[in-house]
C-alpha positions as a Markdown table, in Angstrom:
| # | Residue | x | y | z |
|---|---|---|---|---|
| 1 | Unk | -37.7 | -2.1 | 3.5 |
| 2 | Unk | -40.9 | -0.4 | 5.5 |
| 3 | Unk | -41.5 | 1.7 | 2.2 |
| 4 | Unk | -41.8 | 1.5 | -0.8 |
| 5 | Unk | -38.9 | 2.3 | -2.7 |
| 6 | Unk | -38.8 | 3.0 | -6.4 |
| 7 | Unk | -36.0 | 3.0 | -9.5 |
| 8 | Unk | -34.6 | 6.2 | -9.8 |
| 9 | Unk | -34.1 | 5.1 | -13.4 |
| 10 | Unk | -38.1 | 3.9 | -14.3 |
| 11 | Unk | -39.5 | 4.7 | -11.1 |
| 12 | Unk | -40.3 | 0.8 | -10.7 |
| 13 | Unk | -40.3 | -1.1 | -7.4 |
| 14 | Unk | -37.5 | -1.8 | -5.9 |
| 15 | Unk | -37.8 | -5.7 | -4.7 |
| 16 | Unk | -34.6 | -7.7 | -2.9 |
| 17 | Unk | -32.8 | -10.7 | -4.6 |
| 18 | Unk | -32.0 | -13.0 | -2.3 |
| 19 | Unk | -29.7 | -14.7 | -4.3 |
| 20 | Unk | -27.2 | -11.9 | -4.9 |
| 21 | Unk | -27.7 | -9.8 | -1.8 |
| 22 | Unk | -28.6 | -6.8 | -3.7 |
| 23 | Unk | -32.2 | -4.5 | -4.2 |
| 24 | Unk | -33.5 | -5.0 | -8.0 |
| 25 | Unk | -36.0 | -3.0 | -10.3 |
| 26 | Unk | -38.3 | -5.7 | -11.4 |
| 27 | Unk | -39.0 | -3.0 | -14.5 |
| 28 | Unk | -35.2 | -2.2 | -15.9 |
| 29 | Unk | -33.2 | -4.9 | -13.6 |
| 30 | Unk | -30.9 | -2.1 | -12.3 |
| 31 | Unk | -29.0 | -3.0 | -9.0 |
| 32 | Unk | -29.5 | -0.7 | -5.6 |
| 33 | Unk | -27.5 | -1.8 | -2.6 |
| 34 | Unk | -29.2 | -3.3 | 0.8 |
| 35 | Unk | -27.4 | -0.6 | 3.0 |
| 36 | Unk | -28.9 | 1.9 | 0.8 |
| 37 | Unk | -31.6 | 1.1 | -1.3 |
| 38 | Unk | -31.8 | 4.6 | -3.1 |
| 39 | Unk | -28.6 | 4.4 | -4.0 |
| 40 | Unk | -27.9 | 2.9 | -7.2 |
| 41 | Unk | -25.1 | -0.2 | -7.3 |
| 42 | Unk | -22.6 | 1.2 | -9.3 |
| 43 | Unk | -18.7 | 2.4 | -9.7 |
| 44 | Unk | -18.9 | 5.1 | -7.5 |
| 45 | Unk | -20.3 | 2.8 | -5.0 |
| 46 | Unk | -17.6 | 0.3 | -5.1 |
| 47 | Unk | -14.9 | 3.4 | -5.7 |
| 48 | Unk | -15.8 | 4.0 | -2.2 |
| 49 | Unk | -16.0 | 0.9 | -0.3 |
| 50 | Unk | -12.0 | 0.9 | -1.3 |
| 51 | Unk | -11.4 | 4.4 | -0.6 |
| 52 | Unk | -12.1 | 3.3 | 3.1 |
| 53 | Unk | -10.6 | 0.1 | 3.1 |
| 54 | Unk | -13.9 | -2.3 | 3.0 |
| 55 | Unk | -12.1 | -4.7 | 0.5 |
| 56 | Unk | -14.6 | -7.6 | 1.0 |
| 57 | Unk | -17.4 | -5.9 | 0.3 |
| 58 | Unk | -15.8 | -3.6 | -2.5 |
| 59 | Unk | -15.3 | -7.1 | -3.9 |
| 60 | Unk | -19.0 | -8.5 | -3.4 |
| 61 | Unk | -20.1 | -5.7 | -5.3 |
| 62 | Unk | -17.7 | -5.9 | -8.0 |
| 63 | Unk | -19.0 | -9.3 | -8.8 |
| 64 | Unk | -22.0 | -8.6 | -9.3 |
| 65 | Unk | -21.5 | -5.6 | -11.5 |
| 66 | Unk | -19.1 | -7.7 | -12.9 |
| 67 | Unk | -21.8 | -10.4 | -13.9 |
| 68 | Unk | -23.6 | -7.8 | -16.6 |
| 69 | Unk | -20.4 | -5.9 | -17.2 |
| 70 | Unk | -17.3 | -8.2 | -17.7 |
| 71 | Unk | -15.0 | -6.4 | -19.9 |
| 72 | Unk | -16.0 | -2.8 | -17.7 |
| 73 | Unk | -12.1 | -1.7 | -17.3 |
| 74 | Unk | -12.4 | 0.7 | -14.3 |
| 75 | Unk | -14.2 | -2.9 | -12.5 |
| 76 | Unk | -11.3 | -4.5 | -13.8 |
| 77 | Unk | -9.4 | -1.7 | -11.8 |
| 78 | Unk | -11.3 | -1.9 | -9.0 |
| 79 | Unk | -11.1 | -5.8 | -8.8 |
| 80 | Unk | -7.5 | -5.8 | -9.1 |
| 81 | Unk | -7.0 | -3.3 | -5.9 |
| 82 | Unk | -9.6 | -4.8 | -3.6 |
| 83 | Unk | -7.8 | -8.3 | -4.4 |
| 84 | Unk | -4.2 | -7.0 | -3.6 |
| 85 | Unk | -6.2 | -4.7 | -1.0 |
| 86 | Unk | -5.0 | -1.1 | -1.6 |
| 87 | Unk | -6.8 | 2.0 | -2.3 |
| 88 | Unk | -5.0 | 3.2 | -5.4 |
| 89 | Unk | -2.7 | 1.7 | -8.2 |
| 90 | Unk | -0.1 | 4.3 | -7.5 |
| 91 | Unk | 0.1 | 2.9 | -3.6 |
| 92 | Unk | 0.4 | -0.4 | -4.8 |
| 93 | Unk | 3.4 | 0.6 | -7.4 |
| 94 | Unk | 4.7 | 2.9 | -4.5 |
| 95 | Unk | 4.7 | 0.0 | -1.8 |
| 96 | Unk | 6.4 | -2.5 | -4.3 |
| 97 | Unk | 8.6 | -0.3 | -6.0 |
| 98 | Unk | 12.1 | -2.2 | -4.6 |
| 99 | Unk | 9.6 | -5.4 | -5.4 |
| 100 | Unk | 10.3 | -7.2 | -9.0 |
| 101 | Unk | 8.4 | -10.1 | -8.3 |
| 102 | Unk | 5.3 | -7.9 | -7.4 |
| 103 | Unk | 5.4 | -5.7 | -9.9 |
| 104 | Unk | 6.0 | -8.7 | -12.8 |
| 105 | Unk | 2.8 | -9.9 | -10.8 |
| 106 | Unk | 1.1 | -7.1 | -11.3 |
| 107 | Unk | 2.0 | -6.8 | -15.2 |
| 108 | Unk | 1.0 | -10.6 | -15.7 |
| 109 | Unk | -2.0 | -10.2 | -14.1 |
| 110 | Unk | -4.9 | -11.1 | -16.6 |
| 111 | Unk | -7.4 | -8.3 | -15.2 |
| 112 | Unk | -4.3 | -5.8 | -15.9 |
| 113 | Unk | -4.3 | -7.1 | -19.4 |
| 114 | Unk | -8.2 | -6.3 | -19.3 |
| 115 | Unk | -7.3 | -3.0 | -18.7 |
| 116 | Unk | -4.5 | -2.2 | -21.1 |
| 117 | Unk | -6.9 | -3.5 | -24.0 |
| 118 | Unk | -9.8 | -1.3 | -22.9 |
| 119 | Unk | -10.9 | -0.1 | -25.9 |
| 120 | Unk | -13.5 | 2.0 | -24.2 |
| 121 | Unk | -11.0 | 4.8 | -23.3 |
| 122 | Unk | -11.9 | 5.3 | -20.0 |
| 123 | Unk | -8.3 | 4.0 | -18.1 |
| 124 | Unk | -6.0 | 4.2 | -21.5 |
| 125 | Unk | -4.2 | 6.9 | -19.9 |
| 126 | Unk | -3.6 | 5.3 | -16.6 |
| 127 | Unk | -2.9 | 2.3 | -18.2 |
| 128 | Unk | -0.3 | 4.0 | -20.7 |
| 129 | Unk | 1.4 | 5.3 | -17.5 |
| 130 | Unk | 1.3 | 1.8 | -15.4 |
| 131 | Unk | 3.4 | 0.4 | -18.6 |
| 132 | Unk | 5.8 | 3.4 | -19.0 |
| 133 | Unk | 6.3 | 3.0 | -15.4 |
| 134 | Unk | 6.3 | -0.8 | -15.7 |
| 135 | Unk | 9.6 | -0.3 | -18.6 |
| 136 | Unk | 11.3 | 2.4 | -16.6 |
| 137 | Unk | 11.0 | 0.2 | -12.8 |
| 138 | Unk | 12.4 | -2.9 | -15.1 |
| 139 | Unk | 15.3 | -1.0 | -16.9 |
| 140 | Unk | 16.3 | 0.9 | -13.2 |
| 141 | Unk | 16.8 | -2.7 | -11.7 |
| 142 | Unk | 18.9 | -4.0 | -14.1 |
| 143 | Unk | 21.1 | -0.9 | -13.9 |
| 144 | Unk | 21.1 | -1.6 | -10.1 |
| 145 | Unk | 21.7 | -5.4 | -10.4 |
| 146 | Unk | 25.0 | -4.5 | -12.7 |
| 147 | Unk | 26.1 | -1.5 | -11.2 |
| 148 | Unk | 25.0 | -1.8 | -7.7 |
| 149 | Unk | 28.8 | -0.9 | -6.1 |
| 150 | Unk | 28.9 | 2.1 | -8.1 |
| 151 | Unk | 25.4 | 3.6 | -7.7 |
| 152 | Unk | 26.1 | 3.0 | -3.8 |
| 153 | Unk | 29.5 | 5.0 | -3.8 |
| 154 | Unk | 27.5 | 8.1 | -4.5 |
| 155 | Unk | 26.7 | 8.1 | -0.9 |
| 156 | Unk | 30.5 | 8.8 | -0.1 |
| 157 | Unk | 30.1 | 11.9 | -1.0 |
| 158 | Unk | 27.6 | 12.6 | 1.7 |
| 159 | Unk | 29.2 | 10.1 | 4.1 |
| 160 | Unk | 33.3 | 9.4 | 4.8 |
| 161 | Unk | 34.3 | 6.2 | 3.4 |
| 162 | Unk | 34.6 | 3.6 | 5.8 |
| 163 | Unk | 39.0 | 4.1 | 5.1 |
| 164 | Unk | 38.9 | 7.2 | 5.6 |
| 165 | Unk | 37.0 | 6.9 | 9.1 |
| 166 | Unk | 40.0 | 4.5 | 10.3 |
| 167 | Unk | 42.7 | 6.8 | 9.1 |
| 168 | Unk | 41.0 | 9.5 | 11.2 |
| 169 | Unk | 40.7 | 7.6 | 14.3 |
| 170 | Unk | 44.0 | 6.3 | 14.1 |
| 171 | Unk | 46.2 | 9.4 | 15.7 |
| 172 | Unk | 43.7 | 9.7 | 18.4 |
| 173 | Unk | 44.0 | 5.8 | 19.3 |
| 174 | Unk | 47.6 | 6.4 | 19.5 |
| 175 | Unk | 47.5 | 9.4 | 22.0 |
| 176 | Unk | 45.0 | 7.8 | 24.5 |
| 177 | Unk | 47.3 | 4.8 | 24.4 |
| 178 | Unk | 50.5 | 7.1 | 25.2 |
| 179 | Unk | 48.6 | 8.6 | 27.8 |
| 180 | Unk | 47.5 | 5.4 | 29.5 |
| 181 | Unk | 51.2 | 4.2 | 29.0 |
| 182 | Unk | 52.5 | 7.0 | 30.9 |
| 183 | Unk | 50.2 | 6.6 | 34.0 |
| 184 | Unk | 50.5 | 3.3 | 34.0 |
| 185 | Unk | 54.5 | 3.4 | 34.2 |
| 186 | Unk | 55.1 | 6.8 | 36.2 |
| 187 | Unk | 52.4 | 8.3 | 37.5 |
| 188 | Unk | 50.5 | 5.2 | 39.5 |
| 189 | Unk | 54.3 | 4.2 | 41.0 |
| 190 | Unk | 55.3 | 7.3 | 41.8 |
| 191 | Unk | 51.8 | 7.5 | 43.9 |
| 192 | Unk | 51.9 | 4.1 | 45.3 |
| 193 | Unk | 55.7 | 4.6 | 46.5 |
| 194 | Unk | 54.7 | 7.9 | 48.3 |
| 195 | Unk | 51.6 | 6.5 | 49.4 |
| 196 | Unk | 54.2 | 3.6 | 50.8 |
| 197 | Unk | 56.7 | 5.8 | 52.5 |
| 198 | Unk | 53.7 | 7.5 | 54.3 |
| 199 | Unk | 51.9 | 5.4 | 57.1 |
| 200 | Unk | 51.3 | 2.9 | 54.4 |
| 201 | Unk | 48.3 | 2.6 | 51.6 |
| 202 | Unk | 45.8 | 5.5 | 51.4 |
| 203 | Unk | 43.2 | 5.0 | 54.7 |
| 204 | Unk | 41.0 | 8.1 | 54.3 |
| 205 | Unk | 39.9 | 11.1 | 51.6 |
| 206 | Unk | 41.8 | 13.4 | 54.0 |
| 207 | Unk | 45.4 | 11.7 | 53.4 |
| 208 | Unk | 45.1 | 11.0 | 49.8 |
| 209 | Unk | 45.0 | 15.0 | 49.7 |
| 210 | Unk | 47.7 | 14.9 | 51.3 |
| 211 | Unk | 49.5 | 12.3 | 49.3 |
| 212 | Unk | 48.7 | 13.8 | 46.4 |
| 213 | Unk | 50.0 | 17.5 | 47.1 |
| 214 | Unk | 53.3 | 16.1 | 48.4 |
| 215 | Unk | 53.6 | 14.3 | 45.0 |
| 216 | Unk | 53.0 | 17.8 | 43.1 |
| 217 | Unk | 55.5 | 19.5 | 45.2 |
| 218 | Unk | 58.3 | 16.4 | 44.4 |
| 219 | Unk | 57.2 | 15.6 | 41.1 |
| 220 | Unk | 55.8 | 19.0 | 39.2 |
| 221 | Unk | 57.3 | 17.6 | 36.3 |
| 222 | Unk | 55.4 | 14.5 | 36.0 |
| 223 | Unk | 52.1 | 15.8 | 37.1 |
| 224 | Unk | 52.3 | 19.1 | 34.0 |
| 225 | Unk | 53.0 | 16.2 | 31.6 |
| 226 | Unk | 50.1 | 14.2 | 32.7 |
| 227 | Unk | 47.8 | 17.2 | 32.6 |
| 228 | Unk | 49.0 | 17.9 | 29.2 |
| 229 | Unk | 48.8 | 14.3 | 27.6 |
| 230 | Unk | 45.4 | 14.3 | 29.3 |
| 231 | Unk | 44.3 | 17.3 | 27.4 |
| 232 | Unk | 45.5 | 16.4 | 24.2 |
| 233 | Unk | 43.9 | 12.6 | 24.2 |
| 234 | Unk | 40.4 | 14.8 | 25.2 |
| 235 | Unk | 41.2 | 17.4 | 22.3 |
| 236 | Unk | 41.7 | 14.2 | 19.5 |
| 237 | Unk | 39.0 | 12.5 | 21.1 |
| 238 | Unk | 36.0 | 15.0 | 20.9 |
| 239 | Unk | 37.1 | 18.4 | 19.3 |
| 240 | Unk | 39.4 | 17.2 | 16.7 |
| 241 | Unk | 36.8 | 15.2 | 14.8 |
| 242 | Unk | 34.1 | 17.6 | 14.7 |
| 243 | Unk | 36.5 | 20.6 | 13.4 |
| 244 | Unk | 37.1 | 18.1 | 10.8 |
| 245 | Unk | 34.3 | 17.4 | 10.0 |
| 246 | Unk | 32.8 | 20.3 | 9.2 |
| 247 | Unk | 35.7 | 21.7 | 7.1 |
| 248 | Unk | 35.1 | 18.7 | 5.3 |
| 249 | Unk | 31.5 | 19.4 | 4.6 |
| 250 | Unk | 32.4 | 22.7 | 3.3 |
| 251 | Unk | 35.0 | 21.5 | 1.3 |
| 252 | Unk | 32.4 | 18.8 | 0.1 |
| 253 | Unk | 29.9 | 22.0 | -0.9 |
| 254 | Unk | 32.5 | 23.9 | -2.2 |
| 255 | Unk | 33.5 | 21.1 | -4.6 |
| 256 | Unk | 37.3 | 21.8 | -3.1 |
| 257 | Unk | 37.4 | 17.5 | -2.7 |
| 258 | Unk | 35.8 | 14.4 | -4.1 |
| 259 | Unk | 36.1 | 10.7 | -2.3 |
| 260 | Unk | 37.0 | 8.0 | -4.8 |
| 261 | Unk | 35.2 | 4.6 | -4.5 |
| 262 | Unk | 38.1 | 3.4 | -2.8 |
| 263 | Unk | 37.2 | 5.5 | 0.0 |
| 264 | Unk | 40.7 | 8.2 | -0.3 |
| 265 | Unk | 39.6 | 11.9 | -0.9 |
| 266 | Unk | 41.0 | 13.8 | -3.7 |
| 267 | Unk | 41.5 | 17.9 | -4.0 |
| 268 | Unk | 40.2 | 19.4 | -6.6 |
| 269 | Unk | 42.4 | 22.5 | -7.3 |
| 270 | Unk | 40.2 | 24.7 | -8.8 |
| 271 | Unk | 35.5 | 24.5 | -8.7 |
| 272 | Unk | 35.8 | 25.2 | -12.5 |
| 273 | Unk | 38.0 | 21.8 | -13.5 |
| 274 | Unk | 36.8 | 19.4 | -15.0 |
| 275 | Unk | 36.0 | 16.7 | -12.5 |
| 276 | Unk | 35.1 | 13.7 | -14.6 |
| 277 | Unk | 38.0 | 11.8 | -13.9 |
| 278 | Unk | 37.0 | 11.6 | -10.2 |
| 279 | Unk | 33.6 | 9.9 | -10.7 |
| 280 | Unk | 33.3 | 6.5 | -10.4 |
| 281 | Unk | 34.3 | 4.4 | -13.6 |
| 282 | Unk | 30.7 | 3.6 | -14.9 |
| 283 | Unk | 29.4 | 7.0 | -14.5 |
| 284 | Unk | 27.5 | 6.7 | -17.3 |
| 285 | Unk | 25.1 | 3.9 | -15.7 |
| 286 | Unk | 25.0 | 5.9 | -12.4 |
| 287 | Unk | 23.9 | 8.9 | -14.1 |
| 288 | Unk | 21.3 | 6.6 | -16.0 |
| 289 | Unk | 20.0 | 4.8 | -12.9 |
| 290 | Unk | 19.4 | 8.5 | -11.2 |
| 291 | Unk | 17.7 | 9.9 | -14.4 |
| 292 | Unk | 15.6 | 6.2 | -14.3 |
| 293 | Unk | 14.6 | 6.6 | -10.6 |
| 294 | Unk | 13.6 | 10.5 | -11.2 |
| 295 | Unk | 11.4 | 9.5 | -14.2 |
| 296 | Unk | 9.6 | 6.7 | -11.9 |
| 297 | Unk | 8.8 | 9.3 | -9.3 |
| 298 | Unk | 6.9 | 11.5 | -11.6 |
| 299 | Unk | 5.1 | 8.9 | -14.0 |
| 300 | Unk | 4.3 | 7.5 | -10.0 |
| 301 | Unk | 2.5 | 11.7 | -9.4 |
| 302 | Unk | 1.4 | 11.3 | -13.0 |
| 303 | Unk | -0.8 | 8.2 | -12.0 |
| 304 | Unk | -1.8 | 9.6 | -9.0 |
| 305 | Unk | -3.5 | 12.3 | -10.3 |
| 306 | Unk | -4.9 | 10.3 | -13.5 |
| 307 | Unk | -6.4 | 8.4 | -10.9 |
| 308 | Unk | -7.7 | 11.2 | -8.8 |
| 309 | Unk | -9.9 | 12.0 | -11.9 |
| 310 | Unk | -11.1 | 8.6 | -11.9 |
| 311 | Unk | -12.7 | 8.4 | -9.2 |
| 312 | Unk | -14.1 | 12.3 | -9.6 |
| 313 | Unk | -16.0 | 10.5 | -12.3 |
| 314 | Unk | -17.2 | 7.3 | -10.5 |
């Protein structure tokens, strides 16, 4: 430093240690960092070397403070993230929700049991929310593990059922095919064997025209069916399905129809009957597993902002 600077503590000189890196009061010992030597070496310091993603240095400092303060639970906190390298615990929960093996990680972790046995006070709150959300994650993969068929064919009822798609398709295959069966056997001949009695194949654009309007004047008959086989395979193919589609959205809304997990749908006669019948048969776990995975999500907002006030206090 060109000046000299001075605790802020005991007003004594500042002098560098070489051996940690850091500026220390040769009165009171307290810790100032080299980047800036007024400012004191301390949680709020390392609180934002993670907030903008400086994990290695977050980490030097943590060691340090770590040295005079081992049993500190918010460094204990702070060590943890900077090791795994996120900003916040509710990230890292976040990112490794669908993630047993991280999350038993994270519960095993030594430094987390630091923090749950801080007897200071100062992260008992997160740390009571990490475990509820620890027991709630745990008890929402089991359910999906056992019941992972029957949580999935809740989705049918946003989404036809992979039957029912076939049966729909189905008709329209069978028109196209008619159709393609019908020119193929009378349409094409019939062309060819005017084209044939005519000076031969088709030479030029002009002639085909001609070809062609001689075979509408013999064969009316042939040409009305065509058109109208044609229309109906483009009707089945492109209309047809989305008219269907949305009446069966509506009908989905309207709680008029239900798809079983076999992929059929069923009609439900009346909105006020009792449709338990048509759920799938361990609705009682699927109903679980949602209430699980809706607790997760807010004990995951509930960490979030317990943390937020953290780091207001760093």
């Amino acid at each position: 430093m060109d000046e000299i600077r001075v605790c802020s503590l005991c007003a004594g000189k500042l002098e560098l240690n070489t051996l940690i890196g850091f500026y220390e009061c040769v009165s009171c010992g307290k810790l100032y960092t080299v980047e800036e030597a007024e400012t004191p070496l301390s949680l709020s310091t390392v609180s934002r070397l993670i907030q903008d993603h400086k994990y290695d240095e977050a980490q030097e400092n943590i060691r340090v403070l770590l040295q005079n303060d081992p049993d500190n639970a918010r460094l204990q906190l702070y060590s943890f993230l900077a090791r795994r390298r996120f900003s916040s615990t509710a990230q890292f929960l976040s990112v490794s929700a669908d993630n047993e093996d991280q999350l038993m990680q994270m519960k095993d972790d030594p430094i987390w049991r630091t923090i749950r046995q801080d007897s200071s006070g100062q992260c008992s709150k997160l740390a009571g929310l990490v475990n509820e959300y620890f027991d709630a994650q745990v008890e929402r993969r089991s359910l999906r593990r056992q019941f992972g068929s029957d949580i999935k064919s809740r989705e049918i009822l946003e989404h036809p059922a992979p039957n029912e798609k076939r049966l729909r398709t189905m008709p329209q295959f069978l028109v196209f095919l008619l159709s393609l069966l019908f020119w193929g056997a009378i349409v094409i001949p019939a062309s060819l064997k005017i084209a044939s009695d005519h000076h031969g194949f088709v030479e030029d654009w002009s002639r085909t025209q001609g070809y062609y309007r001689r075979l509408a004047d013999e064969d009316t008959f042939i040409f009305y069916v065509s058109a109208i086989i044609v229309a109906l395979t483009l009707l089945t193919t492109f209309l047809v399905p989305v008219i269907r589609r949305r009446i069966r959205k509506k009908q989905l809304r309207n709680g008029k129809i239900r798809f079983l997990r076999n992929g059929t749908a069923v009609r439900i006669s009346s909105k006020n009957q009792d449709r338990t019948e048509y759920l799938p048969p361990n609705a009682a776990a699927v109903k679980k597993y949602e209430e699980l995975d809706s607790r997760c999500k807010k004990i995951l907002e509930a960490i979030r902002h317990e943390e937020s006030h953290l780091l207001d206090k760093a």
